[in-house]
Short mmCIF file of C-alpha atoms in Angstrom, two decimals:
data_model
loop_
_atom_site.label_atom_id
_atom_site.label_comp_id
_atom_site.label_asym_id
_atom_site.label_seq_id
_atom_site.Cartn_x
_atom_site.Cartn_y
_atom_site.Cartn_z
CA MET S 236 -6.40 24.49 0.95
CA PRO S 237 -4.99 21.64 -1.30
CA VAL S 238 -3.05 18.82 0.04
CA GLU S 239 0.72 19.57 -0.43
CA GLY S 240 2.41 17.63 -3.12
CA ARG S 241 -0.75 16.92 -5.34
CA THR S 242 -1.27 18.51 -8.54
CA TYR S 243 -4.43 16.76 -10.34
CA ILE S 244 -7.61 15.71 -8.48
CA PRO S 245 -10.02 12.84 -9.65
CA VAL S 246 -13.24 13.98 -10.96
CA VAL S 247 -16.08 11.55 -11.32
CA ASP S 248 -18.41 11.20 -14.50
CA GLU S 249 -21.80 10.64 -13.22
CA GLN S 250 -23.16 9.55 -16.71
CA LYS S 251 -20.67 6.74 -16.62
CA CYS S 252 -20.18 5.94 -12.83
CA ASN S 253 -22.29 2.66 -11.80
CA LYS S 254 -21.49 3.21 -8.18
CA CYS S 255 -19.83 -0.17 -7.97
CA ARG S 256 -17.50 1.45 -5.24
CA MET S 257 -14.11 -0.53 -6.66
CA CYS S 258 -12.45 3.08 -6.10
CA ARG S 259 -13.25 3.10 -2.44
CA LEU S 260 -11.91 -0.08 -1.95
CA LEU S 261 -8.38 0.59 -3.67
CA CYS S 262 -8.08 4.08 -2.22
CA PRO S 263 -4.95 3.85 0.14
CA ASP S 264 -6.43 6.83 1.84
CA LEU S 265 -10.02 6.15 1.90
CA ALA S 266 -11.00 9.39 0.48
CA ILE S 267 -13.80 8.17 -1.78
CA THR S 268 -17.41 7.61 -0.29
CA LEU S 269 -20.72 6.82 -1.54
CA ASN S 270 -23.27 9.82 -0.55
CA GLU S 271 -26.44 7.66 -0.16
CA GLU S 272 -28.91 10.47 -0.46
CA LYS S 273 -27.59 11.95 -3.74
CA GLY S 274 -26.36 8.55 -4.93
CA GLN S 275 -23.35 10.06 -5.98
CA ILE S 276 -19.54 9.02 -5.58
CA GLN S 277 -17.79 11.97 -3.55
CA ILE S 278 -14.35 12.66 -3.27
CA ASP S 279 -12.87 13.97 -0.03
CA LEU S 280 -10.30 16.48 -1.17
CA ASP S 281 -9.02 16.35 2.78
CA PHE S 282 -7.52 13.38 2.31
CA CYS S 283 -7.08 12.75 -1.53
CA LYS S 284 -3.30 12.89 -2.59
CA GLY S 285 -4.05 12.66 -6.11
CA CYS S 286 -2.26 9.12 -6.72
CA ASP S 287 -4.41 7.87 -9.72
CA ILE S 288 -5.13 4.55 -8.42
CA CYS S 289 -8.84 5.29 -8.80
CA VAL S 290 -8.55 6.18 -12.12
CA ALA S 291 -6.62 3.08 -13.25
CA PHE S 292 -9.18 0.60 -11.64
CA CYS S 293 -12.57 2.34 -12.37
CA PRO S 294 -14.10 -0.43 -14.61
CA LYS S 295 -16.08 2.23 -16.08
CA GLU S 296 -13.41 4.83 -16.91
CA ALA S 297 -15.58 7.09 -15.18
CA ILE S 298 -12.92 9.05 -13.13
CA LYS S 299 -10.55 11.45 -14.64
CA MET S 300 -7.81 13.51 -13.12
CA GLU S 301 -7.85 17.36 -13.53
CA LEU S 302 -5.39 20.17 -12.84
CA GLU S 303 -6.43 21.63 -9.20
CA LYS S 304 -7.13 25.18 -9.36
CA MET D 103 -23.70 -1.25 9.82
CA ALA D 104 -21.54 -4.38 9.85
CA THR D 105 -21.54 -5.44 6.32
CA ALA D 106 -22.65 -3.68 3.04
CA VAL D 107 -22.45 -4.43 -0.63
CA HIS D 108 -19.08 -2.92 -1.36
CA GLY D 109 -17.12 -3.39 -4.72
CA PRO D 110 -17.25 -6.36 -6.64
CA GLY D 111 -18.07 -8.74 -3.50
CA ILE D 112 -19.64 -8.37 -0.05
CA ILE D 113 -16.69 -6.69 1.87
CA THR D 114 -17.20 -4.87 5.53
CA GLU D 115 -17.37 -1.21 5.79
CA LEU D 116 -15.51 -1.62 9.11
CA GLU D 117 -12.46 0.67 9.00
CA PRO D 118 -9.93 0.47 11.94
CA PHE D 119 -7.23 2.04 10.01
CA THR D 120 -8.59 5.59 9.05
CA PRO D 121 -7.80 7.92 6.36
CA GLY D 122 -5.80 11.07 7.11
CA HIS D 123 -2.32 9.14 7.54
CA ARG D 124 0.74 10.39 5.94
CA ALA D 125 1.75 7.84 3.63
CA CYS D 126 3.10 8.91 0.37
CA SER D 127 0.90 9.34 -2.66
CA GLY D 128 -0.03 5.91 -4.15
CA CYS D 129 1.26 3.97 -1.27
CA ALA D 130 0.15 0.58 -1.88
CA GLU D 131 1.41 -0.40 1.86
CA ALA D 132 -0.94 1.71 3.35
CA LEU D 133 -4.16 -0.07 1.08
CA ALA D 134 -2.42 -3.39 2.50
CA VAL D 135 -2.59 -2.27 6.05
CA ARG D 136 -6.04 -1.06 5.63
CA LEU D 137 -7.63 -4.17 3.95
CA ALA D 138 -5.69 -6.12 6.36
CA ALA D 139 -7.30 -4.09 9.38
CA LYS D 140 -10.44 -4.82 7.80
CA ALA D 141 -10.20 -8.21 8.16
CA ILE D 142 -8.57 -8.27 11.58
CA GLY D 143 -11.79 -6.13 12.80
CA ASN D 144 -12.29 -4.36 16.21
CA ASN D 145 -11.30 -7.12 18.87
CA ALA D 146 -7.37 -7.10 18.22
CA ILE D 147 -4.54 -5.46 19.79
CA ILE D 148 -1.84 -4.24 17.20
CA VAL D 149 2.01 -4.10 17.92
CA ASN D 150 3.55 -2.15 15.29
CA ALA D 151 7.48 -2.17 14.95
CA THR D 152 9.14 1.00 13.90
CA GLY D 153 8.85 1.51 9.94
CA CYS D 154 6.71 3.27 7.39
CA MET D 155 3.53 2.32 8.64
CA GLU D 156 4.34 3.46 12.24
CA VAL D 157 5.98 6.95 11.18
CA VAL D 158 2.81 7.63 8.94
CA ALA D 159 0.29 6.45 11.07
CA SER D 160 1.10 8.11 14.19
CA PRO D 161 2.98 11.36 13.98
CA PHE D 162 2.32 12.79 17.67
CA PRO D 163 -0.20 13.43 18.90
CA TYR D 164 -2.36 11.79 16.10
CA THR D 165 -3.06 8.33 15.34
CA SER D 166 -4.99 6.36 12.38
CA TRP D 167 -5.67 3.53 14.36
CA ARG D 168 -9.09 2.77 16.12
CA ILE D 169 -8.26 -0.06 17.94
CA PRO D 170 -5.24 -0.49 20.48
CA TRP D 171 -1.74 -0.11 19.04
CA ILE D 172 1.74 -0.23 20.56
CA HIS D 173 4.70 1.17 19.03
CA THR D 174 7.69 -1.05 19.59
CA LEU D 175 11.37 -0.99 18.64
CA PHE D 176 12.69 -2.29 15.08
CA GLU D 177 13.58 -5.73 16.62
CA ASN D 178 11.18 -6.47 18.87
CA ALA D 179 7.68 -6.77 17.46
CA ALA D 180 7.21 -10.37 17.56
CA ALA D 181 8.52 -10.24 21.32
CA VAL D 182 6.27 -7.91 22.42
CA ALA D 183 3.49 -9.39 20.72
CA SER D 184 4.18 -12.74 22.38
CA GLY D 185 4.40 -10.79 25.75
CA VAL D 186 1.01 -9.01 25.28
CA GLU D 187 -0.55 -12.59 24.45
CA ALA D 188 0.59 -14.19 27.46
CA GLY D 189 -0.08 -11.40 29.44
CA LEU D 190 -3.62 -11.56 28.69
CA LYS D 191 -3.99 -15.29 28.68
CA SER D 192 -2.53 -15.17 32.19
CA MET D 193 -5.21 -12.30 33.49
CA GLU D 194 -8.18 -14.22 31.80
CA LYS D 195 -7.08 -17.66 33.62
CA LYS D 196 -6.55 -15.39 36.91
CA GLY D 197 -10.27 -13.69 36.37
CA LYS D 198 -8.88 -10.23 36.20
CA THR D 199 -10.26 -9.75 32.85
CA PRO D 200 -13.32 -11.16 30.85
CA GLU D 201 -12.67 -13.86 28.16
CA ARG D 202 -12.94 -12.01 25.06
CA ASN D 203 -10.85 -13.57 22.55
CA ILE D 204 -8.70 -10.59 21.64
CA LYS D 205 -6.38 -11.19 18.55
CA VAL D 206 -2.57 -9.96 18.67
CA VAL D 207 -1.48 -9.13 15.55
CA ALA D 208 2.27 -7.87 14.96
CA LEU D 209 2.88 -5.84 11.89
CA ALA D 210 6.58 -5.10 10.66
CA GLY D 211 8.36 -3.96 7.49
CA ASP D 212 10.63 -6.09 5.68
CA GLY D 213 13.83 -4.68 7.44
CA GLY D 214 11.81 -5.12 11.11
CA THR D 215 10.83 -8.78 9.76
CA SER D 216 13.88 -10.26 7.66
CA ASP D 217 16.84 -8.06 9.05
CA ILE D 218 16.70 -6.75 12.61
CA GLY D 219 13.35 -8.39 13.85
CA LEU D 220 14.23 -12.16 12.67
CA GLN D 221 15.72 -13.30 16.14
CA ALA D 222 12.50 -12.19 17.86
CA LEU D 223 10.18 -13.36 15.24
CA SER D 224 12.11 -17.03 15.43
CA GLY D 225 11.73 -17.11 19.01
CA ALA D 226 7.99 -16.19 19.02
CA LEU D 227 7.07 -18.88 16.42
CA GLU D 228 9.05 -21.34 18.06
CA ARG D 229 7.36 -21.02 21.60
CA GLY D 230 3.81 -21.13 19.61
CA HIS D 231 2.30 -18.08 20.82
CA ASP D 232 -1.15 -17.71 19.51
CA PHE D 233 -0.65 -14.19 17.57
CA VAL D 234 -0.41 -13.22 13.82
CA TYR D 235 2.70 -11.80 12.27
CA ILE D 236 2.14 -9.56 9.25
CA CYS D 237 5.21 -8.33 7.04
CA LEU D 238 4.72 -5.53 4.88
CA ASP D 239 7.39 -6.04 2.41
CA ASN D 240 8.38 -2.95 0.16
CA GLU D 241 11.73 -4.37 -0.51
CA ALA D 242 14.09 -1.62 1.22
CA TYR D 243 14.26 0.60 4.18
CA MET D 244 11.93 3.31 2.75
CA ASN D 245 10.90 5.09 5.42
CA THR D 246 14.70 6.35 6.10
CA GLY D 247 15.46 6.98 2.31
CA ILE D 248 15.68 3.93 0.63
CA GLN D 249 18.70 1.73 1.93
CA ARG D 250 18.84 -1.87 1.27
CA SER D 251 17.55 -4.88 3.26
CA SER D 252 17.83 -8.25 2.69
CA ALA D 253 14.53 -8.34 0.94
CA THR D 254 15.61 -6.28 -1.79
CA PRO D 255 15.67 -7.84 -4.76
CA TYR D 256 18.72 -9.08 -7.06
CA GLY D 257 19.59 -5.73 -9.23
CA ALA D 258 17.65 -3.13 -7.56
CA SER D 259 19.34 0.46 -7.12
CA THR D 260 18.81 1.64 -3.82
CA THR D 261 21.01 4.48 -1.82
CA THR D 262 23.24 1.94 -0.27
CA SER D 263 23.47 -0.28 -3.33
CA PRO D 264 23.61 1.96 -6.05
CA ALA D 265 24.03 1.23 -9.72
CA GLY D 266 26.73 2.58 -11.62
CA LYS D 267 29.55 1.83 -13.94
CA GLU D 268 31.12 -0.81 -11.71
CA SER D 269 27.75 -1.71 -9.56
CA LEU D 270 24.91 -3.60 -10.62
CA GLY D 271 22.77 -2.63 -7.70
CA GLN D 272 21.81 -4.94 -5.16
CA ILE D 273 24.14 -7.93 -5.34
CA THR D 274 22.19 -10.85 -3.41
CA TRP D 275 19.18 -12.50 -4.02
CA LYS D 276 15.88 -11.76 -1.69
CA LYS D 277 15.80 -13.68 1.26
CA ASN D 278 12.93 -16.15 1.46
CA MET D 279 11.41 -15.22 4.66
CA PRO D 280 7.73 -17.55 3.99
CA ALA D 281 10.24 -20.53 3.45
CA ILE D 282 12.02 -19.62 6.82
CA ALA D 283 8.30 -19.31 8.63
CA VAL D 284 7.57 -22.48 7.40
CA ALA D 285 10.54 -24.09 8.46
CA HIS D 286 9.17 -23.10 12.19
CA ASP D 287 6.70 -25.81 11.44
CA ILE D 288 3.93 -23.20 12.45
CA PRO D 289 0.34 -23.75 11.33
CA TYR D 290 -0.32 -21.01 8.84
CA VAL D 291 2.16 -19.19 6.57
CA ALA D 292 0.78 -17.26 3.44
CA THR D 293 1.78 -14.66 0.76
CA ALA D 294 -0.43 -11.80 -0.24
CA CYS D 295 -0.54 -8.72 -2.41
CA PRO D 296 -3.06 -5.61 -2.08
CA SER D 297 -3.17 -5.89 -5.74
CA TYR D 298 -5.44 -9.08 -4.76
CA HIS D 299 -7.34 -7.34 -2.22
CA ARG D 300 -10.01 -10.24 -1.62
CA ASP D 301 -7.51 -12.91 -1.63
CA LEU D 302 -5.26 -10.75 1.07
CA MET D 303 -8.37 -10.30 3.43
CA LYS D 304 -9.19 -13.80 3.17
CA LYS D 305 -5.87 -14.72 3.99
CA VAL D 306 -5.30 -12.24 7.01
CA ALA D 307 -8.93 -13.64 8.34
CA LYS D 308 -7.86 -16.99 8.28
CA ALA D 309 -4.40 -16.28 9.84
CA VAL D 310 -6.06 -14.44 12.41
CA ALA D 311 -8.73 -17.32 13.09
CA THR D 312 -5.84 -20.05 13.13
CA PRO D 313 -4.94 -21.05 16.66
CA GLY D 314 -1.16 -20.88 17.45
CA PRO D 315 1.53 -18.42 15.53
CA ALA D 316 0.69 -17.57 11.83
CA TYR D 317 2.72 -15.70 9.02
CA VAL D 318 1.43 -13.55 6.30
CA HIS D 319 3.98 -11.92 4.02
CA ILE D 320 2.38 -9.22 1.97
CA LEU D 321 4.44 -7.81 -1.30
CA SER D 322 3.35 -3.94 -1.43
CA ALA D 323 4.55 -1.42 -4.04
CA CYS D 324 6.34 1.73 -2.89
CA PRO D 325 6.28 4.47 -6.08
CA THR D 326 8.74 6.62 -3.99
CA GLY D 327 11.60 3.86 -3.71
CA TRP D 328 10.56 1.66 -6.58
CA ARG D 329 10.64 4.52 -9.13
CA CYS D 330 7.26 3.83 -10.65
CA PRO D 331 4.39 6.40 -11.13
CA THR D 332 2.00 6.29 -8.21
CA ASP D 333 -1.21 4.97 -10.41
CA ASP D 334 1.29 1.86 -11.26
CA ALA D 335 1.36 0.37 -7.75
CA ILE D 336 -1.40 -1.97 -8.37
CA LYS D 337 -0.57 -2.86 -12.07
CA ILE D 338 3.31 -3.65 -10.82
CA GLY D 339 2.10 -5.73 -7.52
CA ARG D 340 -0.12 -7.85 -10.19
CA LEU D 341 2.75 -8.04 -12.43
CA ALA D 342 4.92 -9.18 -9.49
CA VAL D 343 2.20 -12.23 -8.96
CA LYS D 344 1.95 -13.01 -12.73
CA THR D 345 5.46 -13.04 -13.88
CA GLY D 346 6.24 -15.65 -10.69
CA THR D 347 8.41 -12.88 -8.96
CA PHE D 348 6.12 -12.97 -6.15
CA PRO D 349 3.90 -16.06 -6.23
CA LEU D 350 0.85 -16.43 -3.89
CA TYR D 351 0.33 -19.27 -1.92
CA GLU D 352 -0.35 -20.59 1.65
CA VAL D 353 1.28 -23.26 3.80
CA GLU D 354 -1.14 -24.91 6.11
CA ASN D 355 0.73 -27.36 8.60
CA GLY D 356 3.08 -27.84 5.97
CA GLN D 357 0.79 -28.28 2.84
CA TYR D 358 1.73 -26.08 0.27
CA LYS D 359 -1.14 -24.82 -1.85
CA LEU D 360 -0.84 -22.33 -4.81
CA ASN D 361 -3.70 -19.64 -4.98
CA LEU D 362 -3.39 -18.58 -8.55
CA ASN D 363 -3.38 -21.32 -11.48
CA LEU D 364 -0.78 -19.78 -13.55
CA THR D 365 -0.45 -21.92 -16.96
CA LYS D 366 2.16 -19.67 -18.04
CA LEU D 367 4.33 -17.40 -16.38
CA GLU D 368 4.97 -13.67 -17.92
CA PRO D 369 8.52 -12.51 -18.53
CA VAL D 370 10.30 -11.33 -15.78
CA GLY D 371 10.95 -8.47 -18.22
CA ASN D 372 7.77 -6.78 -17.98
CA TYR D 373 7.60 -6.39 -14.46
CA LEU D 374 11.20 -5.11 -14.05
CA LYS D 375 10.98 -2.47 -17.21
CA MET D 376 7.99 -0.61 -15.09
CA GLN D 377 10.49 0.38 -12.24
CA GLY D 378 13.27 2.94 -12.43
CA ARG D 379 15.19 0.84 -9.48
CA PHE D 380 15.88 -1.76 -12.72
CA ARG D 381 16.23 0.77 -15.29
CA HIS D 382 20.23 0.20 -15.29
CA LEU D 383 19.83 -3.88 -16.01
CA THR D 384 21.18 -5.20 -18.99
CA GLU D 385 19.29 -8.09 -21.02
CA ASP D 386 21.80 -10.41 -19.87
CA THR D 387 21.13 -9.57 -16.21
CA ILE D 388 17.14 -10.02 -16.63
CA LYS D 389 17.80 -13.27 -18.52
CA GLU D 390 19.57 -14.40 -15.19
CA ILE D 391 16.80 -13.18 -13.05
CA GLN D 392 14.30 -14.88 -15.31
CA GLU D 393 16.27 -18.18 -14.78
CA ARG D 394 16.06 -17.82 -11.15
CA VAL D 395 12.71 -16.82 -11.26
CA THR D 396 11.61 -19.80 -13.12
CA GLN D 397 13.62 -22.28 -11.09
CA GLU D 398 12.34 -20.90 -7.64
CA TYR D 399 8.80 -21.06 -8.97
CA ASN D 400 9.27 -24.60 -10.30
CA LYS D 401 10.45 -25.41 -6.96
CA LEU D 402 7.23 -24.08 -5.26
CA VAL D 403 4.84 -25.92 -8.05
CA ALA D 404 6.61 -29.15 -7.07
CA LEU D 405 5.85 -28.73 -3.46
CA ALA D 406 2.58 -27.81 -3.90
CA SER D 407 1.81 -31.04 -6.19
CA LYS D 408 3.62 -32.99 -3.72
CA SER D 409 1.21 -31.93 -1.11
CA GLY D 410 -1.68 -32.68 -3.51
CA GLU D 411 -3.58 -29.47 -3.46
CA LYS D 412 -4.76 -28.02 -6.67
CA ALA D 413 -4.61 -24.28 -7.33
CA SER D 414 -7.87 -22.58 -8.27
CA PRO D 415 -7.91 -21.17 -11.55
CA GLU D 416 -7.08 -17.76 -11.81
#
């Protein structure tokens, strides 16, 4: 079930992401974790409020906001 | 897992303030509390006055805090914190509890600090209790619906100082809380902003390690009340610092030190134009604000150069 008030969700481009975890540090809701087994950044959509801060601060521009279906 | 390489530096993975809280989307204050909690660590008691952070982090029966946490009224965060600190000290002295060096941290918003809680804060600072007071300044009573406080800047439109044909918005200047704290001659006073996250964590850690009272003033953008897009919350914080509206400095035993060496301040207009609450301002008013900001910043530079401390390059 989507979080109330959210329209867009962040999607990580695995090709561009260098796993620096700047997004995790600056996420007010701590919705971003690094899955060490897969070596991928994962976004916990139970907690994400779609605020865009991770997009604004990704040094590699690897996160994009997409309309949540 | 105590530490791990995290972000651009080595920052602890410890999270005493957990996700799932009900802050608005893009809340920089939630980020500020999270970063501050990381710096405070697990061995602490949090005393939280009424305000946004109390409301969003503890809707009954849930809580976002993994460490002991007390809710107090608006006016007595500092008084309760000093009571907790004195009680702990007394119990340790009598041997009723082992000495664990527990830190006491009071958290309050700008209303709970500069309006309602000022008397209790002044008393606690004067008595010299060993605690840290963190003021989370979002420049109005955001929790109850954007009413003005004495920390609201000049010209800002809020629901109780609305801008209109005959009104400019807020007609008084922002109260200088760090200067009031410095006037109590306490060992450590600092200003911080979550946009400069490492600086913020360093200052909170330093405040916690300081024996005696310490005061940290954190400016945090509020997209709801400042009428700005959610992704601008961090950007606006950076601009507040770079325009000199909210300079980052620390005062150790009366010695001022500016943390960012800004050779040239950005025009205040850049900061004001990003926010809807300043949308109605005319060029003349912006000029007036610019003059005041430059004047205040120069005062600070003079104090810092008198103290002989050199700012580190940006």
